[in-house]
XYZ file of C-alpha atoms in Angstrom:
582
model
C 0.000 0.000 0.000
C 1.609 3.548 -1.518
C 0.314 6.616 0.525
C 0.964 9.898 -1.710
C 0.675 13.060 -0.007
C 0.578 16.647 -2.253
C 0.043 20.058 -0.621
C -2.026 22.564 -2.409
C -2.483 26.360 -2.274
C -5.845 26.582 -3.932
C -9.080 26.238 -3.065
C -11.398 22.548 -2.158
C -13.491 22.712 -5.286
C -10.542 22.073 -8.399
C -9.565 19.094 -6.269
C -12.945 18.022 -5.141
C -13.526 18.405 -8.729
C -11.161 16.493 -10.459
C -11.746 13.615 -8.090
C -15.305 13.362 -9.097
C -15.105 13.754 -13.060
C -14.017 11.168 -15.358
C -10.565 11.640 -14.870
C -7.965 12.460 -17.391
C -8.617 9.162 -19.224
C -11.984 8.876 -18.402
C -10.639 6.429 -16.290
C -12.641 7.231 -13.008
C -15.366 5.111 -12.669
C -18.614 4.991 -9.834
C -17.530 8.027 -8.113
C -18.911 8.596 -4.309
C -17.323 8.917 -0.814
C -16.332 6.279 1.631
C -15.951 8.529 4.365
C -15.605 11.997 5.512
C -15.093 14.023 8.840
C -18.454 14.269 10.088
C -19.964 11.298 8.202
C -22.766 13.236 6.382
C -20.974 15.500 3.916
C -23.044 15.741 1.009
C -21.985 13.291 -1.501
C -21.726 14.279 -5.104
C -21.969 11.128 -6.560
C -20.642 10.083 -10.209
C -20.353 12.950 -12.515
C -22.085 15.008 -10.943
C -23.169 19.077 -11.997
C -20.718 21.671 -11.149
C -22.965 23.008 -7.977
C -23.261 19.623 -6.541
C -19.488 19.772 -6.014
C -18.998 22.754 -4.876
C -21.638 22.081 -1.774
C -19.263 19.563 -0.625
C -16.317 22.112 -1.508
C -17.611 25.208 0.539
C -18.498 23.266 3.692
C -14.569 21.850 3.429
C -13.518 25.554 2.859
C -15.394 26.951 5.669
C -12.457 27.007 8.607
C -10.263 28.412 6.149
C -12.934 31.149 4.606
C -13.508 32.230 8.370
C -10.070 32.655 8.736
C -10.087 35.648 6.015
C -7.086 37.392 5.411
C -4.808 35.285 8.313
C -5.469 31.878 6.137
C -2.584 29.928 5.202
C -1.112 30.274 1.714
C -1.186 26.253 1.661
C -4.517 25.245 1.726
C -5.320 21.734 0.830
C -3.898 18.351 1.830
C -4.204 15.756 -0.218
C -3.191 11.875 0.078
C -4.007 9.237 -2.809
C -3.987 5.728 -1.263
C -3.115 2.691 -3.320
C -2.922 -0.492 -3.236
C -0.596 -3.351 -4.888
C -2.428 -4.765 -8.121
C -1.755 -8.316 -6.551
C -3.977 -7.976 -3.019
C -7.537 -8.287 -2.782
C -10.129 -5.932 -3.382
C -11.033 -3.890 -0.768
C -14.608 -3.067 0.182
C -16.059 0.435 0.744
C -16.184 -0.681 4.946
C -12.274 -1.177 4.581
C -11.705 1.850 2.435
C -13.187 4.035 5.272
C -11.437 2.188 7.678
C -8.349 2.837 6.360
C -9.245 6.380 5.312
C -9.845 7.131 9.447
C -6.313 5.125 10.183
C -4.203 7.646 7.831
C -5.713 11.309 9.239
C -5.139 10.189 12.509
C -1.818 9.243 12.420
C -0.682 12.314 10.277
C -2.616 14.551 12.394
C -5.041 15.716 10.100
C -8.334 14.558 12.600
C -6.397 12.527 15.702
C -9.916 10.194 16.815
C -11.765 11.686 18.730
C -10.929 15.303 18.199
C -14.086 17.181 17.305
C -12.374 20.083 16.068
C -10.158 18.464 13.882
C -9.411 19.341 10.312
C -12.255 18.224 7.740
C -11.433 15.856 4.948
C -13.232 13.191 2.578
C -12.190 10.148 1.232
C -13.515 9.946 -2.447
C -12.741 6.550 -4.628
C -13.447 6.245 -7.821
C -11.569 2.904 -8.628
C -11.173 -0.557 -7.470
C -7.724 -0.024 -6.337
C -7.299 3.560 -4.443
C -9.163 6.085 -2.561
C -7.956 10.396 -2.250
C -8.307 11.767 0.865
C -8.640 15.766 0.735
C -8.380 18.021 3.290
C -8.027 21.709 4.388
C -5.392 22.540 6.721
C -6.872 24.789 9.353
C -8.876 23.242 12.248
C -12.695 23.865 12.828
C -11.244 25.731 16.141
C -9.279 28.097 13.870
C -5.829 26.585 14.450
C -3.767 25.290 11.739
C -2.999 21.629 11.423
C 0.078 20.392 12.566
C 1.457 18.239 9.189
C 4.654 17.403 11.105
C 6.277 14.505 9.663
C 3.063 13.754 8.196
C 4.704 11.622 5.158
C 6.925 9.263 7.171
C 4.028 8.616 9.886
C 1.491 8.081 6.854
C 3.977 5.423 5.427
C 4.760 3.885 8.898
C 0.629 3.538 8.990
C 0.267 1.424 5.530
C 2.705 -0.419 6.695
C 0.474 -1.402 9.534
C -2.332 -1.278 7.324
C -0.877 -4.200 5.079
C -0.182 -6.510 8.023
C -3.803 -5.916 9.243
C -5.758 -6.455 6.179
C -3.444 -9.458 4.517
C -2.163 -7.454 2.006
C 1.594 -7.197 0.288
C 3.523 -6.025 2.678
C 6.161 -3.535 1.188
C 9.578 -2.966 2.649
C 9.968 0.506 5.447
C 12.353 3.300 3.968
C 14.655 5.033 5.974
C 14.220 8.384 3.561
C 17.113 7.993 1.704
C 15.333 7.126 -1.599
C 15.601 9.390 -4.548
C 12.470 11.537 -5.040
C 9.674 9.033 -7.648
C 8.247 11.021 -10.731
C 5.229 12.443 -10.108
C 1.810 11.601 -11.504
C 1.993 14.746 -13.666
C 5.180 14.002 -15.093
C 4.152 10.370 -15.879
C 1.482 11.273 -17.778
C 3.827 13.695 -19.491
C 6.092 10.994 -20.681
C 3.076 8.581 -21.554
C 1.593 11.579 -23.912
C 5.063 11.964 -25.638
C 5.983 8.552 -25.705
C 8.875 8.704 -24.215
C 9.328 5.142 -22.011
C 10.542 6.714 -18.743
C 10.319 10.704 -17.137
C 12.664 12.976 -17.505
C 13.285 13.087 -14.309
C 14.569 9.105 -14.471
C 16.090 9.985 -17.715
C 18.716 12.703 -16.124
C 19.257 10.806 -13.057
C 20.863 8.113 -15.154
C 22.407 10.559 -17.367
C 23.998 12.349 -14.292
C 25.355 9.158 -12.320
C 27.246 7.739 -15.843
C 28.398 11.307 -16.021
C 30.093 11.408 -12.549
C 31.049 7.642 -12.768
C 34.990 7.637 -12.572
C 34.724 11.303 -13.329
C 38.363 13.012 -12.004
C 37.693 16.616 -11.180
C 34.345 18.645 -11.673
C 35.178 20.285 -15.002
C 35.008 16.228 -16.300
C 31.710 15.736 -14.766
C 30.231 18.925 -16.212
C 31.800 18.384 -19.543
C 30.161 14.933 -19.741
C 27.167 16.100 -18.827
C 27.215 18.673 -21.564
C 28.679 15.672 -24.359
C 25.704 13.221 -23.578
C 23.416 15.692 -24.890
C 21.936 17.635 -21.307
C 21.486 20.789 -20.942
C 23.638 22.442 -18.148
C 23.072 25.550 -16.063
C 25.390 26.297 -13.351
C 24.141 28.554 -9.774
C 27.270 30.865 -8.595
C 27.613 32.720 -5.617
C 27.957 36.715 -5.409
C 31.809 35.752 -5.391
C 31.434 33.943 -9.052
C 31.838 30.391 -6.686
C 29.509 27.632 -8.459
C 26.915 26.515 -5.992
C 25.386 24.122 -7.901
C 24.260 22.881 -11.329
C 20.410 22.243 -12.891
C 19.697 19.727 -16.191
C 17.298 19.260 -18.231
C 16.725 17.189 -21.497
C 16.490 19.447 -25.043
C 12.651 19.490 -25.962
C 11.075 19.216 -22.368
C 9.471 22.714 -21.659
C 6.362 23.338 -19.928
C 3.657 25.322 -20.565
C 5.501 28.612 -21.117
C 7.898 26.942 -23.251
C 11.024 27.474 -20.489
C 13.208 24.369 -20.135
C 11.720 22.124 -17.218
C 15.226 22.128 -14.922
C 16.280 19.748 -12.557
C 18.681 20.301 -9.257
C 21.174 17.509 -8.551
C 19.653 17.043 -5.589
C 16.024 16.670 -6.870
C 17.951 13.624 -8.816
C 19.474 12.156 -5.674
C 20.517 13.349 -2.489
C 24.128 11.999 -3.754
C 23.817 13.870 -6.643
C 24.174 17.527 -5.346
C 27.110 19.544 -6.489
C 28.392 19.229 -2.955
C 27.743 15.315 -2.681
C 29.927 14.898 -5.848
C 32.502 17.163 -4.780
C 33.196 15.414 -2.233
C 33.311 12.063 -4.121
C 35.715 13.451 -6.129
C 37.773 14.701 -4.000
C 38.710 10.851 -3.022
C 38.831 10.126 -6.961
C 41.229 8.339 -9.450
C 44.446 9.892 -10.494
C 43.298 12.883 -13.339
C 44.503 11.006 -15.963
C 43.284 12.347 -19.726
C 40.191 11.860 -20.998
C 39.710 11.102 -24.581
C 36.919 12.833 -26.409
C 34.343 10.913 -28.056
C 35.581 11.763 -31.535
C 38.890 11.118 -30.707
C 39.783 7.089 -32.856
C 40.437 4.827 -29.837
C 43.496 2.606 -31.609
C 44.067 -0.147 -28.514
C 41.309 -2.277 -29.191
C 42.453 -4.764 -26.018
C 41.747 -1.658 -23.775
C 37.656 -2.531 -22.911
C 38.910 -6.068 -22.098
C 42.123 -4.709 -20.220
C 39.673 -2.467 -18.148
C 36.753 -5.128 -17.529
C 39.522 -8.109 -16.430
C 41.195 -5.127 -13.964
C 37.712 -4.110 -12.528
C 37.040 -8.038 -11.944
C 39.777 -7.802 -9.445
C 38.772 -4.466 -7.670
C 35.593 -5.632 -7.069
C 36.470 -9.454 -5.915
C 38.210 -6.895 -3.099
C 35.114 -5.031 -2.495
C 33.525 -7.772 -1.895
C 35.902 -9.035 1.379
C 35.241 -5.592 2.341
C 31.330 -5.936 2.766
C 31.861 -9.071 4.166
C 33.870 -7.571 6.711
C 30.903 -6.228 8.065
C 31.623 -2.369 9.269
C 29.819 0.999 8.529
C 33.407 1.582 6.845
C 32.525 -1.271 4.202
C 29.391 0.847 3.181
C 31.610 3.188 1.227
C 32.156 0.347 -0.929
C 28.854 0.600 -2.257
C 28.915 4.007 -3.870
C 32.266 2.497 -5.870
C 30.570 -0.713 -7.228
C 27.623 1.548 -8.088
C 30.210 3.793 -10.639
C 30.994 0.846 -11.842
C 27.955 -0.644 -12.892
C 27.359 2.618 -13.939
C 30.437 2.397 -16.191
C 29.581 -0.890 -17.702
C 26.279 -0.112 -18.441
C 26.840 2.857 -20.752
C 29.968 1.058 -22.807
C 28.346 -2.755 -22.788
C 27.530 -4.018 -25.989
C 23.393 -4.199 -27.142
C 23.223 -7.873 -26.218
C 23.679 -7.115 -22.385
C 22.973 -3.191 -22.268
C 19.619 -3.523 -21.217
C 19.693 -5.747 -18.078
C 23.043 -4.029 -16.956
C 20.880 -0.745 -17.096
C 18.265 -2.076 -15.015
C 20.996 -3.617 -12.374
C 22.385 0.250 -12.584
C 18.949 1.374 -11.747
C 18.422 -0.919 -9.073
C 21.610 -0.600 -7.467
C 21.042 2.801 -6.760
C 18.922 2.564 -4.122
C 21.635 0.082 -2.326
C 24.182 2.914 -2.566
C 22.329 5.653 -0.228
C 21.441 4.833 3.582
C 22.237 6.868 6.654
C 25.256 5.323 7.618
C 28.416 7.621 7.043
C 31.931 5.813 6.098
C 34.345 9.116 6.799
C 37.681 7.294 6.352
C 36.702 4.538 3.591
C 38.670 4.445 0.300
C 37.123 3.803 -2.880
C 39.642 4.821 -5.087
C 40.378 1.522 -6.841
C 36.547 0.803 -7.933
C 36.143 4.656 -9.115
C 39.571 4.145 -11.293
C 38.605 0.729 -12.459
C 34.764 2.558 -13.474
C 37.216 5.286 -15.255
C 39.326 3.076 -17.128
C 36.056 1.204 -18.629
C 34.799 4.701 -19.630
C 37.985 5.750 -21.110
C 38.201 2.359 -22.798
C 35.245 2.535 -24.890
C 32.539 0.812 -25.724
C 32.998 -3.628 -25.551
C 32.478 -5.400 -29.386
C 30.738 -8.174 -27.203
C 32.854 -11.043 -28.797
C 35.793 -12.241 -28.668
C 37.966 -11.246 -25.645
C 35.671 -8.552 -24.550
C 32.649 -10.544 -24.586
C 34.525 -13.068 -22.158
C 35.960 -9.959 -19.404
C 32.296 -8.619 -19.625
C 31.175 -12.287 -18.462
C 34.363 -12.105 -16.109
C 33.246 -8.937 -14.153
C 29.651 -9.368 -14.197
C 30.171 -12.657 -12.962
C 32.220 -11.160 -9.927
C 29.451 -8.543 -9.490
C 26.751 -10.836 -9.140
C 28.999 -11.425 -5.656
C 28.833 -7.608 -4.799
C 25.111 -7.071 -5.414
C 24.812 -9.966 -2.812
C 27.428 -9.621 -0.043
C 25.314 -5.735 -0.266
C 22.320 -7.138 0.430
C 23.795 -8.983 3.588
C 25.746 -5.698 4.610
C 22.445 -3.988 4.583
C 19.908 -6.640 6.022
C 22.510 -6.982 8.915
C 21.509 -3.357 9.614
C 18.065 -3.310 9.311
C 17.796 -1.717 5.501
C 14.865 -3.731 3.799
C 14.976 -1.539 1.063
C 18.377 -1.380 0.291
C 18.392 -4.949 0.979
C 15.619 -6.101 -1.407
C 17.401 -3.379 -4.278
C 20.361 -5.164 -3.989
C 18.777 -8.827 -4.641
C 16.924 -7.343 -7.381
C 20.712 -5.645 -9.036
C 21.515 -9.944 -8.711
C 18.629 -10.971 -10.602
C 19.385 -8.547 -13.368
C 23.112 -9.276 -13.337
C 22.463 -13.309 -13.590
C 20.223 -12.393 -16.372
C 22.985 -10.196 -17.674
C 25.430 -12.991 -17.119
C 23.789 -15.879 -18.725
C 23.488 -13.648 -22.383
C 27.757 -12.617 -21.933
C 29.068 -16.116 -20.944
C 27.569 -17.854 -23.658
C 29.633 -18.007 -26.237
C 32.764 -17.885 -23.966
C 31.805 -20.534 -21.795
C 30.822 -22.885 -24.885
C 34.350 -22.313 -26.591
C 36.010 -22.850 -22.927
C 34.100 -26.432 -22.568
C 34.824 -27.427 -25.757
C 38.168 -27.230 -24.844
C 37.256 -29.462 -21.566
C 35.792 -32.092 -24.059
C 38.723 -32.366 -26.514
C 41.319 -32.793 -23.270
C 43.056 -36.728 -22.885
C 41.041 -38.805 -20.986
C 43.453 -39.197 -18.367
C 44.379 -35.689 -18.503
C 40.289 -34.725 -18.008
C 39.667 -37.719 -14.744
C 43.197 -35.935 -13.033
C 41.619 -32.164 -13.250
C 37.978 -34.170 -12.194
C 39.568 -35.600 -9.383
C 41.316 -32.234 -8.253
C 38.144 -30.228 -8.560
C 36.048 -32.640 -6.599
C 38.539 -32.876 -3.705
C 38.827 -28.874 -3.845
C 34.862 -28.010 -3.715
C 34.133 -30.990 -1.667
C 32.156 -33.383 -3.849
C 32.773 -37.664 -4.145
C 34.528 -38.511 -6.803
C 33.192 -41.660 -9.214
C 36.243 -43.733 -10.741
C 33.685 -44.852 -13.470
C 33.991 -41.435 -15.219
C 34.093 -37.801 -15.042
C 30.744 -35.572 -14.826
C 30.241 -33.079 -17.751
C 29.548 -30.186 -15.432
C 32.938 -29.713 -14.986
C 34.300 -29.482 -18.591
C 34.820 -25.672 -18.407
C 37.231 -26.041 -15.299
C 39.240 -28.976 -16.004
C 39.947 -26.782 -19.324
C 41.027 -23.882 -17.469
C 43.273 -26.478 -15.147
C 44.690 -28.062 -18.493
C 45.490 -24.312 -19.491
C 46.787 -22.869 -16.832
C 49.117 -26.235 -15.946
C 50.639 -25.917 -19.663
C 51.158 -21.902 -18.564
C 53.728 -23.762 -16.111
C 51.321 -23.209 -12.996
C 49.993 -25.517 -10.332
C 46.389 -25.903 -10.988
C 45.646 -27.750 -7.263
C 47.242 -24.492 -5.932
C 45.288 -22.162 -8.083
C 41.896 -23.763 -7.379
C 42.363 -24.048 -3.615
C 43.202 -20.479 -3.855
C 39.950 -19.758 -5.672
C 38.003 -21.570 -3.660
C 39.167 -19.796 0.072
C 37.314 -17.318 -0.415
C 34.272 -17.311 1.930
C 31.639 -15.840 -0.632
C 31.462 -18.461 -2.787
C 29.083 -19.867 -0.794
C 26.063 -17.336 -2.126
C 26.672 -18.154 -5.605
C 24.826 -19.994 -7.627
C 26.999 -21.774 -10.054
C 30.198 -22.538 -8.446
C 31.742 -24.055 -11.400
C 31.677 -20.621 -13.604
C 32.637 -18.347 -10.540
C 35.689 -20.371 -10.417
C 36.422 -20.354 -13.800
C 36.616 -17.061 -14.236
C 38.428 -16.366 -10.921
C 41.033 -18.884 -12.125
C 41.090 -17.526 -15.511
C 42.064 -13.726 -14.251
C 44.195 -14.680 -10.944
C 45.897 -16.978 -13.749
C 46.391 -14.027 -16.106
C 44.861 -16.566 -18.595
C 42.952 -15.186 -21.719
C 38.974 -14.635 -21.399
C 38.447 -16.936 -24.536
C 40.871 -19.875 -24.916
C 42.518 -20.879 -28.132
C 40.294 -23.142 -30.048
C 41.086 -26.709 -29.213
C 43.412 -28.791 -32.029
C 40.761 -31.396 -33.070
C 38.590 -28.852 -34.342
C 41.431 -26.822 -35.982
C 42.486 -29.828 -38.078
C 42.936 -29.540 -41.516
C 40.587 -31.523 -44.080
C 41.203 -33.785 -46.734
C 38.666 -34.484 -49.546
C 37.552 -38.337 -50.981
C 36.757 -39.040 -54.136
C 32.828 -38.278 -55.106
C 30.520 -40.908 -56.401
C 29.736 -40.916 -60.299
C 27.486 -37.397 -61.239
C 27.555 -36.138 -57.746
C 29.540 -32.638 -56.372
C 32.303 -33.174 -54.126
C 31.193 -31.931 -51.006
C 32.416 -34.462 -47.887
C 35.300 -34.214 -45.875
C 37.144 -36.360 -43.799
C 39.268 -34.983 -40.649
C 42.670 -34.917 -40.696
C 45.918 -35.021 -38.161
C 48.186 -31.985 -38.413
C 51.455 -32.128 -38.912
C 53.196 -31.377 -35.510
C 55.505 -29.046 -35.718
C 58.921 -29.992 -34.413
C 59.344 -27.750 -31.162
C 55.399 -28.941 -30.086
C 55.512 -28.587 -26.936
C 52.653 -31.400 -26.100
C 54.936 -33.644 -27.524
C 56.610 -35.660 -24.610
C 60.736 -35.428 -24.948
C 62.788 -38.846 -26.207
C 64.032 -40.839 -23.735
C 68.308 -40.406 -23.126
């Protein structure tokens, strides 16, 4: 259940009004009260003629009419109540009910005071009611609306545990201010898919992602396309910045601007200043139209941020209010991934972006954390360009997303150990996304890296079996080796013939405590192996399918079109080949 609250400087009747017409989309059906502050407040009905409303609208006006010239200039409370399109449908009875539960507890008419504020509780579909009110008292006092949104959500919350319906997690009031109705409706008339509002907030947290000094962030803003207005101080000091997208003006045709703050709390000049001021090393930035000529650099940048954040993750698991700091780094990177990933994982790396944001802000302060390494490894994926998604890029994109599927959930433990349900559930949701993310990167890679498992030596394959069961704790069959573990007996086999010890590699990558939360063991440890091994993302293709081909003779009147494998020629310093015996 969603509690909305809007306060209003005009009078009852354009509210009173609205709520009783068809709605915008003639989408307000059956229109009557529920419930109101005396119980007989003349009821309108559906549709009803313009004096019929405003009977209901002068008697709600009358405390602030007798008021005269002393009346507040913000006149009107109003509260939209919703509920989740999963519960039940509530009855008229429970509508009231609930309508009675939320001006008590945000002061608007405590039970049982007769002088309280008046108000009505008007539904005109299945799934909400509005609750409007005037905000002087019938004793000529003004309400007190003191904390009247936290106490209103503290209520539903109550509410849903009462009446069996979904019971939504309690914010601490760090969440970034939701579009409003108005500016929904906006976007749905355009047909734009999201606000503008969601549209800069992204815009601005790629823009400060690894970002060195403020004159980067502001130029980046500038280069995605934003427009950019700085505030300055009598001195000439900047103060603070406003966006807005090109095109979105309101009704006097003035661009609709945005504060960095309305974005995000984190995303005041001030905020980001001080982000920055614990940034990477200001190394240059290359413009967008500038060629990029080291093509290995996205892969470079992706297998480097791998690392960072297999660190961040021993951090969170550490447990302290320090670790939290670690959050706001693994946030730039997503951040950084998800504006240089290639179309095939863009999408759900977006929506883990999006999600993650809400894990990033809570109230607890790290003053002495370092988060250096995850803001330079979110710069050096910027700087590195956009990944081709094949090839060696394709397998580092699998590599870090892989390791950030850890993050998203040693977050959600740091935050559940402190209470934060809606951090918590934010960062299980960045986990789905990134597993969904996952499963389209590692295709191809993983397929080319178990192929290579397949074409190993028998007794090459049931050695690596036998290591890897011993190492992860699983029984090991003489009779033969399980397929599942094709992909890591490969990287074994490779990283053995890179003159490593493979039993020493894998017991490495398997000391470390989080592997427990994922859930596919066998790829987290591939690619762990594959970077701590300095091995490449996407192995060389194996020799039996890299043999050359030899043609046969065709029968009478047909094309010659079969082939039959051949052996290659080994070469004579092949290193597979075993050395002659003295």
């Amino acid at each position: 259940m969603i509690p909305k609250i809007r306060i209003g400087t005009d009078r009852s009747f354009p509210l009173v009004n609205y709520l009783f017409g068809p709605g915008k989309h003639e989408e307000h059906t059956n229109q009557h009260l529920v419930a109101s502050w005396n119980d007989y407040a003349p009821d309108p009905g559906p549709n009803p003629e313009s004096h019929q409303v405003a009977k209901l609208a002068d008697q709600l006006d009358q405390p602030v009419k007798a008021l005269g010239d002393r009346a507040p200039a913000k006149k009107i409370w109003h509260c939209s109540v919703r509920t989740a399109p999963e519960d039940r449908q509530l009855d008229d009875t429970e509508w009231a009910a609930i309508a009675r539960r939320i001006v008590h507890a945000t002061g608007i008419a405590p039970e049982g005071d007769t002088a309280a504020c008046r108000w009505v509780a008007v539904r005109h579909a299945p799934d909400h009611i509005h609750i409007a009110a005037t905000l002087v008292r019938q004793d000529g006092r003004l309400a007190n609306l003191s904390f009247d949104r936290p106490k209103a959500q503290a209520e539903a919350r109550r509410i849903e545990k009462d009446y069996g319906l979904r019971q939504l997690t309690p914010g601490d009031g760090t969440a970034a201010q939701t579009p409003t109705s108005q500016e929904r409706w906006k976007a749905e008339r355009t047909g734009r898919t999201e606000t503008p509002r969601e549209t800069l907030r992204r815009a601005v947290r790629q823009a400060v992602a690894g970002a060195a000094t403020e004159q980067e962030f502001l130029t980046r803003l500038r280069e995605a396309g934003l427009r950019v207005k700085l505030r300055h101080a009598p001195s000439g000091d900047v103060l603070g910045y406003n966006v807005a997208l090109p095109g979105d003006r309101n009704a006097n045709q003035e661009p609709i601007w945005f504060s960095g703050s309305k974005l995000g709390l984190d995303l005041s000049l001030p905020r980001i200043r001080r982000r920055l001021a614990d940034g990477p090393a200001n190394t240059p930035s290359p413009r967008p139209s500038e060629p990029r000529t080291d093509r290995s650099a996205p892969a470079r940048s992706r297998r480097e941020a791998a690392a960072v954040a297999e660190r961040a993750v021993a951090v969170l698991d550490e447990g302290d209010d320090e670790a939290g700091a670690q959050l706001v780094g693994a946030g730039e990177l997503l951040d950084a991934l998800a504006q240089t990933s290639p179309a095939t994982t863009r999408a759900e790396l977006r929506d883990a972006a999006r999600a993650f944001e809400r894990a990033t802000r809570s109230h607890v302060r790290a003053e002495n954390a370092d988060i250096r390494a995850l803001r330079s490894a979110a710069r050096g994926i910027v700087h590195a360009g956009g990944a081709l998604g094949r090839g060696e890029d394709g397998g580092t994109t699998a590599m870090v997303v892989s390791t950030l599927v850890l993050v998203a959930l040693a977050a959600a433990r740091w935050h559940s150990a402190r209470g934060h349900a809606q951090q918590a559930a934010a960062s299980r949701e960045t986990a789905d996304h990134l597993r969904a993310a996952y499963q389209q990167a590692a295709t191809t890679p993983m397929r080319a890296i178990r192929d290579n498992g397949r074409a190993l030596p028998e007794p090459e394959r049931r050695r690596h079996e036998a290591t890897i069961r011993a190492a992860i704790g699983e029984p090991y069959d003489q009779r033969g080796t399980s397929r599942k573990h094709d992909a890591l007996a490969a990287t074994l086999a490779e990283a053995e013939k890179a003159g490593l010890d493979p039993k020493a590699l894998l017991e490495e990558a398997t000391s470390w405590r989080e592997l427990d939360t994922a859930r596919d063991t066998t790829d987290v440890l591939v690619w762990r192996i594959r970077r701590i091994a300095h091995l490449p993302a996407i192995p060389a293709q194996p020799a039996a399918t890299k043999a050359g081909t030899a043609r046969t003779k065709p029968a009478p009147g047909r094309a010659d079109t079969r082939t039959v494998p051949t052996t290659p020629a080994r070469p004579a310093t092949d290193p597979s080949r075993p050395a002659p015996r003295r």
